XYZ file of C-alpha atoms in Angstrom:
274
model
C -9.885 48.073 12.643
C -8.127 48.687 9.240
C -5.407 46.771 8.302
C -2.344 49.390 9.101
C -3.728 49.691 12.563
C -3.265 45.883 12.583
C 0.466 45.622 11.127
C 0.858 48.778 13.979
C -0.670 46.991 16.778
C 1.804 44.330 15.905
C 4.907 46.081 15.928
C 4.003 47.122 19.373
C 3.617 43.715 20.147
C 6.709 42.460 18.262
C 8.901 45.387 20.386
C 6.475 44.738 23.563
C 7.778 40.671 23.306
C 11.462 42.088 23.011
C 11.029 44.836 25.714
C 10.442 42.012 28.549
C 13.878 40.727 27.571
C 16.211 43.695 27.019
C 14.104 45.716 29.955
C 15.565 48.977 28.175
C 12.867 50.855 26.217
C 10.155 49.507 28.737
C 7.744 48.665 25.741
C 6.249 45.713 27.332
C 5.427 47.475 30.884
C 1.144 47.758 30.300
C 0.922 51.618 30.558
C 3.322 52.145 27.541
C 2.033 49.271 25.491
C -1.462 50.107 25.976
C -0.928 53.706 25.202
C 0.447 52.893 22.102
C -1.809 50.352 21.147
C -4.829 52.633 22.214
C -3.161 55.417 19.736
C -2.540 53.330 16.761
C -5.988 51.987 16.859
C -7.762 55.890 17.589
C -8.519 54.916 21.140
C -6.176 56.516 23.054
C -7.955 57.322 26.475
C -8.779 53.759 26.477
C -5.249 52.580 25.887
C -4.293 54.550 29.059
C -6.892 53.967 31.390
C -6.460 50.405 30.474
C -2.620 50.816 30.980
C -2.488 52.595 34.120
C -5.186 49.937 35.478
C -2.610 47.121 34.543
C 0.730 48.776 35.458
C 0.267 48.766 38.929
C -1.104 45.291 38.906
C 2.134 44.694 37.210
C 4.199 46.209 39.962
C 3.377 43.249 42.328
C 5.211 41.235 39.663
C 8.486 40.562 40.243
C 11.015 37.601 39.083
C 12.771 36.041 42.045
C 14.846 33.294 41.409
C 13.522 30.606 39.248
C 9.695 31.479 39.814
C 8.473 33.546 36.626
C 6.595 36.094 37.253
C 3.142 36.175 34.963
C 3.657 37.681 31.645
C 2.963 41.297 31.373
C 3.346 41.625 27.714
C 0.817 38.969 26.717
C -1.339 40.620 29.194
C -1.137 44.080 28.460
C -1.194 43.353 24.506
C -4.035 41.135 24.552
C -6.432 42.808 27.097
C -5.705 45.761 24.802
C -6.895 44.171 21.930
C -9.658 42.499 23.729
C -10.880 45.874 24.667
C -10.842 47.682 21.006
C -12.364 45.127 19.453
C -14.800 44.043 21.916
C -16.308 48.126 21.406
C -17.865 48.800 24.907
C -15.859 51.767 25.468
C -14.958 52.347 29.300
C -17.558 49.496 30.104
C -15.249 46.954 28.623
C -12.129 47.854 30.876
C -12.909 45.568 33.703
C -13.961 42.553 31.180
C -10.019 43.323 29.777
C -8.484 43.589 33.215
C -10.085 40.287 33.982
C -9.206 38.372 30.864
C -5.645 39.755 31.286
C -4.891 37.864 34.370
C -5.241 34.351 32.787
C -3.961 35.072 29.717
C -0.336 36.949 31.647
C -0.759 33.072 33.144
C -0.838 31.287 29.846
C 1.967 33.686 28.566
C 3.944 31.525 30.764
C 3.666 28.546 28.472
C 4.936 30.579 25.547
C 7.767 31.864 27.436
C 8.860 28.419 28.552
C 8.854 27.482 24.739
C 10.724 30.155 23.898
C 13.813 29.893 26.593
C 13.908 26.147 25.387
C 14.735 26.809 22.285
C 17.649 29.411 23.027
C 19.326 26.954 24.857
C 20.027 25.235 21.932
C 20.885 28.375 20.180
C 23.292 29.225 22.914
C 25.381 26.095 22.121
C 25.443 27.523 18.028
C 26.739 31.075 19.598
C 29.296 28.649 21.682
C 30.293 26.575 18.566
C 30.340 29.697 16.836
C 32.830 31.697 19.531
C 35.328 28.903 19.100
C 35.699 29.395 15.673
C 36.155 33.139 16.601
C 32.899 33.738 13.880
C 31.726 37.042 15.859
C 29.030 38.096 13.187
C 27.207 34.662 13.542
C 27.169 35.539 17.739
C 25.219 38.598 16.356
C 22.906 36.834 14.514
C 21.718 34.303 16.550
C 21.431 36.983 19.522
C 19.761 38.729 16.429
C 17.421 35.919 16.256
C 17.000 35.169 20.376
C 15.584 38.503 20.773
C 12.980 38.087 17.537
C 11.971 34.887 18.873
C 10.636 36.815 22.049
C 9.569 39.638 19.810
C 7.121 36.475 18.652
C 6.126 34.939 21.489
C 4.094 38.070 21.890
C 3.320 39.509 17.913
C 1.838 35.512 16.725
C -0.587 35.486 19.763
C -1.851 39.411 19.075
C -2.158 38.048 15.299
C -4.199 35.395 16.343
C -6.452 37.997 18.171
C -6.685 40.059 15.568
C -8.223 37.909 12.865
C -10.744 37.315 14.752
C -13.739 39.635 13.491
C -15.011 42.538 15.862
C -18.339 41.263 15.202
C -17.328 38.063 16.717
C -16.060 39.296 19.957
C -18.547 41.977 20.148
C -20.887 39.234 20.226
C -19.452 37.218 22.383
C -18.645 39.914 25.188
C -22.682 40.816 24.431
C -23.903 37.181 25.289
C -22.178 37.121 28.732
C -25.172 37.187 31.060
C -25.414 40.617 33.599
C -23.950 38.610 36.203
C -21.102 37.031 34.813
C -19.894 40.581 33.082
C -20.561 42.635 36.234
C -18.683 39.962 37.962
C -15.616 39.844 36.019
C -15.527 43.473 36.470
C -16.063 43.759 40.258
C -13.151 40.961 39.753
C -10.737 42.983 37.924
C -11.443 46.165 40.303
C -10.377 43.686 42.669
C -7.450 42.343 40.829
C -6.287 46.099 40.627
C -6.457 46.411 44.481
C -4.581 43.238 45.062
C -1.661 45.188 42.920
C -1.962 48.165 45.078
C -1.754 46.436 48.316
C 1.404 44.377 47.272
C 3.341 47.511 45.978
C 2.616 49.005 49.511
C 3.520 45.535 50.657
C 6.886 45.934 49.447
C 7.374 49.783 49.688
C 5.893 49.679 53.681
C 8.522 51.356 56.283
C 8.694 53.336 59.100
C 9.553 56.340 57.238
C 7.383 55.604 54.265
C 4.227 55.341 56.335
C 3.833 58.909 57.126
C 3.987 59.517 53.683
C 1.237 57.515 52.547
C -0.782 58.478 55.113
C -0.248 62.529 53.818
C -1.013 61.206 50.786
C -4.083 59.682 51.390
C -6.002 62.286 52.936
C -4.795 65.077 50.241
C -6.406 62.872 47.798
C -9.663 61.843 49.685
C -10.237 65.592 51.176
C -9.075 67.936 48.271
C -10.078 68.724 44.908
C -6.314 67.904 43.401
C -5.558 66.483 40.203
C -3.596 63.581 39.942
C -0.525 65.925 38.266
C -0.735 68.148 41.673
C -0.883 65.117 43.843
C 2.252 63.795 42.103
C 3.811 67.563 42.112
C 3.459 67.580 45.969
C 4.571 63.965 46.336
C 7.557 64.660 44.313
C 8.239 67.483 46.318
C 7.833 65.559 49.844
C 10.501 63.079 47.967
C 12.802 65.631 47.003
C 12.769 67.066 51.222
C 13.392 63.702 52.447
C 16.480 62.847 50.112
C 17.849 65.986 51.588
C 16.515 65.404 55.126
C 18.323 61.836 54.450
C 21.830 63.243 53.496
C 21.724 65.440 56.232
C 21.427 63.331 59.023
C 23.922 61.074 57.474
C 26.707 63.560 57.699
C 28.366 62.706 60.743
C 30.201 65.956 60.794
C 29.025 68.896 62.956
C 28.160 69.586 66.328
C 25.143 70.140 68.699
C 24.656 72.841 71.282
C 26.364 70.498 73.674
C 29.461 70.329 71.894
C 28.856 66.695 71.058
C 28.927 65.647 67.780
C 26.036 65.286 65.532
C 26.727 61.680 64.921
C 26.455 60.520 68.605
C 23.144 60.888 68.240
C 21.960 59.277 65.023
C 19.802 56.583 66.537
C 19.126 55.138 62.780
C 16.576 57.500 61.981
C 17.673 60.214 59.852
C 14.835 62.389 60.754
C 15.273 62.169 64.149
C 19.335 62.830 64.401
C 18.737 65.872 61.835
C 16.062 66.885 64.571
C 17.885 66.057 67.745
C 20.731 68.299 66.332
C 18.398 71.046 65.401
């Protein structure tokens, strides 16, 4: 890797750290980072493949309350630097996925670090409101924000000083087993993400849906762009199915009104008026 794809891979990182925080440009989410890293580094399918593979492991992460949800950053960043350098093309993806997972653990550690030490920096913005000092506010939420751009950059650093060689030969002296393992591990890792997104998506009306889905993809030839296409469309039908039988104005064959017989499902009370 030559040294601008380095100080490339870690801006990404550096805007990757910051992305978890200001959740606007979505850097850190895997299937952006990856991308990016897989194009400044001239392996770009990789980068996605990799990506996709994490993001909807990722979607099954979720903060809720004061439980911290692994960090996806560290673990999209790393893997993808895990991967490049480690050279085994496709092969390598499920090694990454699998070394993700720990690593999105460890990020924890880092992050815990990091929130310490802008409590203290919350007391300088307080110190520095009283005085009424509004550029030093700036600054130190200048300098919150690079702090989490770091918790992610220092760690990719640290990854990439260590020579290709090395981790080619270390990802080459894993025995058949323990490689083949770690990627059955990661495929599995990938369908653990799966099965919580349904998890949380799973409804009466959604069901249908996902069963339409399923056997357009398992019994056609569609690409993944039609698939989405029709799905978008089937979206699109429902929203309008949905406002529909919300309207409570109107008025069946009987001359009762359409509302009277909205029994909570708005596919049913835009059929039962029909």
């Amino acid at each position: 890797m030559s040294f601008i794809s380095m100080v490339l891979v870690v801006i990404v990182a550096f805007l990757a750290g910051m992305g978890g925080i200001l959740d606007e440009f979505q850097f850190h989410q895997p299937l952006v980072s990856c991308t990016l890293i897989g194009l400044v580094t001239g392996h770009l399918t990789l980068g996605i493949m990799l990506g996709g593979s994490l993001q909807f492991i990722a979607l099954g992460w979720a903060n809720i309350g004061a439980a911290v949800a692994p960090d996806v950053a560290l673990a999209a960043v790393a893997s993808s630097i895990i991967l490049v350098q480690g050279g085994q093309g496709t092969h390598g993806i499920g090694s990454a996925i699998a070394f993700a997972i720990p690593l999105a653990v460890a990020g924890l550690f880092l992050t815990m670090i990091v929130r310490t030490i802008t409590v203290a920096i919350i007391h300088l913005m307080d110190a520095a409101a009283s005085r009424g000092n509004y550029h030093m506010i700036d600054f130190w939420q200048i300098v919150s924000l690079c702090l989490q751009g770091l918790r992610i950059a220092i760690p990719a650093i640290l990854l990439l000083v260590i020579p290709a060689s090395s981790v080619r030969g270390l990802l080459s002296s894993m025995p058949a087993w323990l490689s083949d393992g770690m990627t059955i591990g990661g495929g599995m890792v990938v369908a653990v993400g799966y099965a919580m997104v349904i998890n949380m998506m799973a409804s009466r009306e959604v069901w249908p849906f996902f069963a339409i889905g399923f056997v357009i993809a398992a019994i056609t030839n569609l690409t993944l762009i039609a698939i989405g296409a029709l799905g978008l469309s089937l979206a699109l039908m429902y929203l309008q199915l949905d406002k529909g039988g919300s309207n409570g104005g109107g008025s069946n064959n009987n001359g009762s009104s359409g509302s009277s017989s909205n029994t909570g499902d708005p596919l049913g009370a835009v059929l039962d008026d029909y």
